[in-house]
mmCIF file of C-alpha atoms in Angstrom:
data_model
loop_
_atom_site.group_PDB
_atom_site.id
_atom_site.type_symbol
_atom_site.label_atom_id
_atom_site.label_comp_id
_atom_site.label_asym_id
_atom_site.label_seq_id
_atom_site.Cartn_x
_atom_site.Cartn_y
_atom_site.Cartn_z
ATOM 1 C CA UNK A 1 48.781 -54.619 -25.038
ATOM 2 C CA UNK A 2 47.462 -52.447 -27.457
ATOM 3 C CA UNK A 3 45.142 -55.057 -29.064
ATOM 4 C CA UNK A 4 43.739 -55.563 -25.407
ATOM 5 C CA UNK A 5 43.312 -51.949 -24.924
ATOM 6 C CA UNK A 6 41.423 -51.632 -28.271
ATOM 7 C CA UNK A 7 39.182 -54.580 -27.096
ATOM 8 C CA UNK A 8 38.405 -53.122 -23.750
ATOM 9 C CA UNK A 9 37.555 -49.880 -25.646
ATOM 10 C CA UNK A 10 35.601 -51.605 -28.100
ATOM 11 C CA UNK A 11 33.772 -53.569 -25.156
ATOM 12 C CA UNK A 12 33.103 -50.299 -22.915
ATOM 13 C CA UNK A 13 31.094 -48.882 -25.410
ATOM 14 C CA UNK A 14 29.319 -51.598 -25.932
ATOM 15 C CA UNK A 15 28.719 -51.506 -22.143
ATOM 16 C CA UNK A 16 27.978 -47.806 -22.770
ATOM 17 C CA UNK A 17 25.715 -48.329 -25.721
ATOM 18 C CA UNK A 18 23.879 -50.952 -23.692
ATOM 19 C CA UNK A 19 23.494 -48.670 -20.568
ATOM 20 C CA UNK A 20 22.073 -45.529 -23.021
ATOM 21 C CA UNK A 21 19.253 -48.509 -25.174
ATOM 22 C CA UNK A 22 18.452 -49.502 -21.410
ATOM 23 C CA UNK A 23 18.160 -46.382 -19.981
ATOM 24 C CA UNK A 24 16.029 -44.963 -23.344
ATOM 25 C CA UNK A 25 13.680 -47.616 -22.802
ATOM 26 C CA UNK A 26 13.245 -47.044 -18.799
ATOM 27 C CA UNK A 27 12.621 -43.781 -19.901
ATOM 28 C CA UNK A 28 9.752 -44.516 -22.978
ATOM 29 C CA UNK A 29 8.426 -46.785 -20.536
ATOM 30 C CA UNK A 30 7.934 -43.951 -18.023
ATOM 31 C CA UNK A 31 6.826 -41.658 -20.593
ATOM 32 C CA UNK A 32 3.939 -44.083 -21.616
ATOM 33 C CA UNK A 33 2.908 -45.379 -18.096
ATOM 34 C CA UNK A 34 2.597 -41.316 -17.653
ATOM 35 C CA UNK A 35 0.532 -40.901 -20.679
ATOM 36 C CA UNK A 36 -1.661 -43.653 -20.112
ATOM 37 C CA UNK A 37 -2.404 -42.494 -16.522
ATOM 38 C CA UNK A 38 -3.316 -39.372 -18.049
ATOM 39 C CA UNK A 39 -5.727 -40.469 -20.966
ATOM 40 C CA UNK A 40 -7.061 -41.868 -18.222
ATOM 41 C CA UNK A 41 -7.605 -39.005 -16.061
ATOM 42 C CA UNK A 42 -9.377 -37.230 -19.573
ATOM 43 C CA UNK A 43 -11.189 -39.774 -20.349
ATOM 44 C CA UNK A 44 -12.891 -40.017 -16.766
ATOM 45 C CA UNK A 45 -13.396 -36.066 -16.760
ATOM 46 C CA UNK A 46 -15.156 -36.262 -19.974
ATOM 47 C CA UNK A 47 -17.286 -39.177 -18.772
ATOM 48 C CA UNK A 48 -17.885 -37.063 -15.741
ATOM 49 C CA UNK A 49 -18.980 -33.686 -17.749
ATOM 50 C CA UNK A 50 -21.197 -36.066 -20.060
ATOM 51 C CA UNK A 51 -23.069 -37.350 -17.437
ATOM 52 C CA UNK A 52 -23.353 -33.659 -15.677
ATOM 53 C CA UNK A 53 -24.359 -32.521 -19.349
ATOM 54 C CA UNK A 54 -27.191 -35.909 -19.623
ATOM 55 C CA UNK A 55 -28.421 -34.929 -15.991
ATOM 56 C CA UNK A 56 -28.658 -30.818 -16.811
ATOM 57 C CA UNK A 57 -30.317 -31.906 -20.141
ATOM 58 C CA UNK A 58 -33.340 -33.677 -18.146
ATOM 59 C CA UNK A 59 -33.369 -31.327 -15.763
ATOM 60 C CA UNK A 60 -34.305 -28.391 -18.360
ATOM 61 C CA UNK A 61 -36.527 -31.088 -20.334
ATOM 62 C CA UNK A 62 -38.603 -31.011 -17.313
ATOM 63 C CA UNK A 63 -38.512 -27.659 -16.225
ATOM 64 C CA UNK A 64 -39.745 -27.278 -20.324
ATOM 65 C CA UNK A 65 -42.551 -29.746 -19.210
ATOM 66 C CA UNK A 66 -43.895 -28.045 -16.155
ATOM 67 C CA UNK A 67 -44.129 -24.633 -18.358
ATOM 68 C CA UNK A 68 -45.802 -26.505 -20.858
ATOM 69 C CA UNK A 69 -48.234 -28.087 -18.587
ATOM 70 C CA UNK A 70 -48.597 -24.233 -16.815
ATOM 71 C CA UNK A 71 -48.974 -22.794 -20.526
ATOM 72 C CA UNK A 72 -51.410 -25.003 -20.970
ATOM 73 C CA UNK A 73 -53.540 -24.130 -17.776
ATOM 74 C CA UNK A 74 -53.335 -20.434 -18.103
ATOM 75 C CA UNK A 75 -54.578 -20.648 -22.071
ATOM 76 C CA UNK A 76 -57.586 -22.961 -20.496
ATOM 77 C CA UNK A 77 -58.610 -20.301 -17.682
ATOM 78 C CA UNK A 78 -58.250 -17.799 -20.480
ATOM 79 C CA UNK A 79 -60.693 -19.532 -22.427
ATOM 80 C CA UNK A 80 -62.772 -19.957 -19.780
ATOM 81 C CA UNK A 81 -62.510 -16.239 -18.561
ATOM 82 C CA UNK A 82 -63.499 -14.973 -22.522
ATOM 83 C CA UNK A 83 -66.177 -17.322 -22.859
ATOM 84 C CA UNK A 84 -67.412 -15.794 -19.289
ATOM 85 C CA UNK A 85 -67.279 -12.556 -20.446
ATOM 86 C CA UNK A 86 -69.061 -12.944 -23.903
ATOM 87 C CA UNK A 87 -71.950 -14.602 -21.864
ATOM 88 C CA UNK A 88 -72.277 -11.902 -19.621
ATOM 89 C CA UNK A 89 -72.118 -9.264 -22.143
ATOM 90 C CA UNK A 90 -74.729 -11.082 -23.970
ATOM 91 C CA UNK A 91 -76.872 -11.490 -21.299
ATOM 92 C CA UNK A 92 -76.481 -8.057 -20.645
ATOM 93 C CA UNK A 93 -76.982 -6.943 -24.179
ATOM 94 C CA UNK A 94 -80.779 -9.181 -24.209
ATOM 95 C CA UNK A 95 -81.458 -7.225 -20.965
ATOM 96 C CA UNK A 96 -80.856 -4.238 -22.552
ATOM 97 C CA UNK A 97 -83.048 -5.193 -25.688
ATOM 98 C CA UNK A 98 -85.640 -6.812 -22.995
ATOM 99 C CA UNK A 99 -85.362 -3.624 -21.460
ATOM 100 C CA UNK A 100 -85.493 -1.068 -24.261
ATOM 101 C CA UNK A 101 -88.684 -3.000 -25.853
ATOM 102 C CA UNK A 102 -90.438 -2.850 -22.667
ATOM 103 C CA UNK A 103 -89.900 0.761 -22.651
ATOM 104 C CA UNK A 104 -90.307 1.361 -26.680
#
């Protein structure tokens, strides 16, 4: 009797070492089905703030664009203002020498 009691004891814990390896590997099973789900989860935020990031990122290139374009248009009516203004002062400037030797 005591042999058979030392073989049931010796075949409980294998029972018992067989429950704990199958219950460990539920368990790292869980804990990677967990951790996959949420790499996944990162991984489609980060895609999703790239693609916000690409979109702001054209959106500013253009806006960059349109002040170019609006740089470019004031500098050309500024041009065009000066050159205005240095052919009326030097029309005004012969009418005053016209003017002056008329008089002289």
């Amino acid at each position: 009797m005591a042999q058979q009691s030392a073989e049931e004891r010796v075949k409980s814990a294998e029972h018992q070492a067989y429950t704990i390896v199958e219950e460990a590997q539920s368990r790292a099973e869980r804990l990677v089905t967990e951790a996959q789900s949420k790499a996944e989860q990162l991984a489609g935020n980060a895609e999703s703030r790239v693609e916000s990031a690409h979109s702001e990122i054209a959106r500013l290139d253009q806006i960059k664009k349109q002040m170019i374009a609006e740089l470019r248009g004031f500098h050309s009516r500024l041009g065009s203002i000066l050159d205005a203004e240095q052919s009326e002062g030097g029309a005004a400037r012969q009418r005053d020498q016209v003017a002056a030797g008329e008089q002289g």
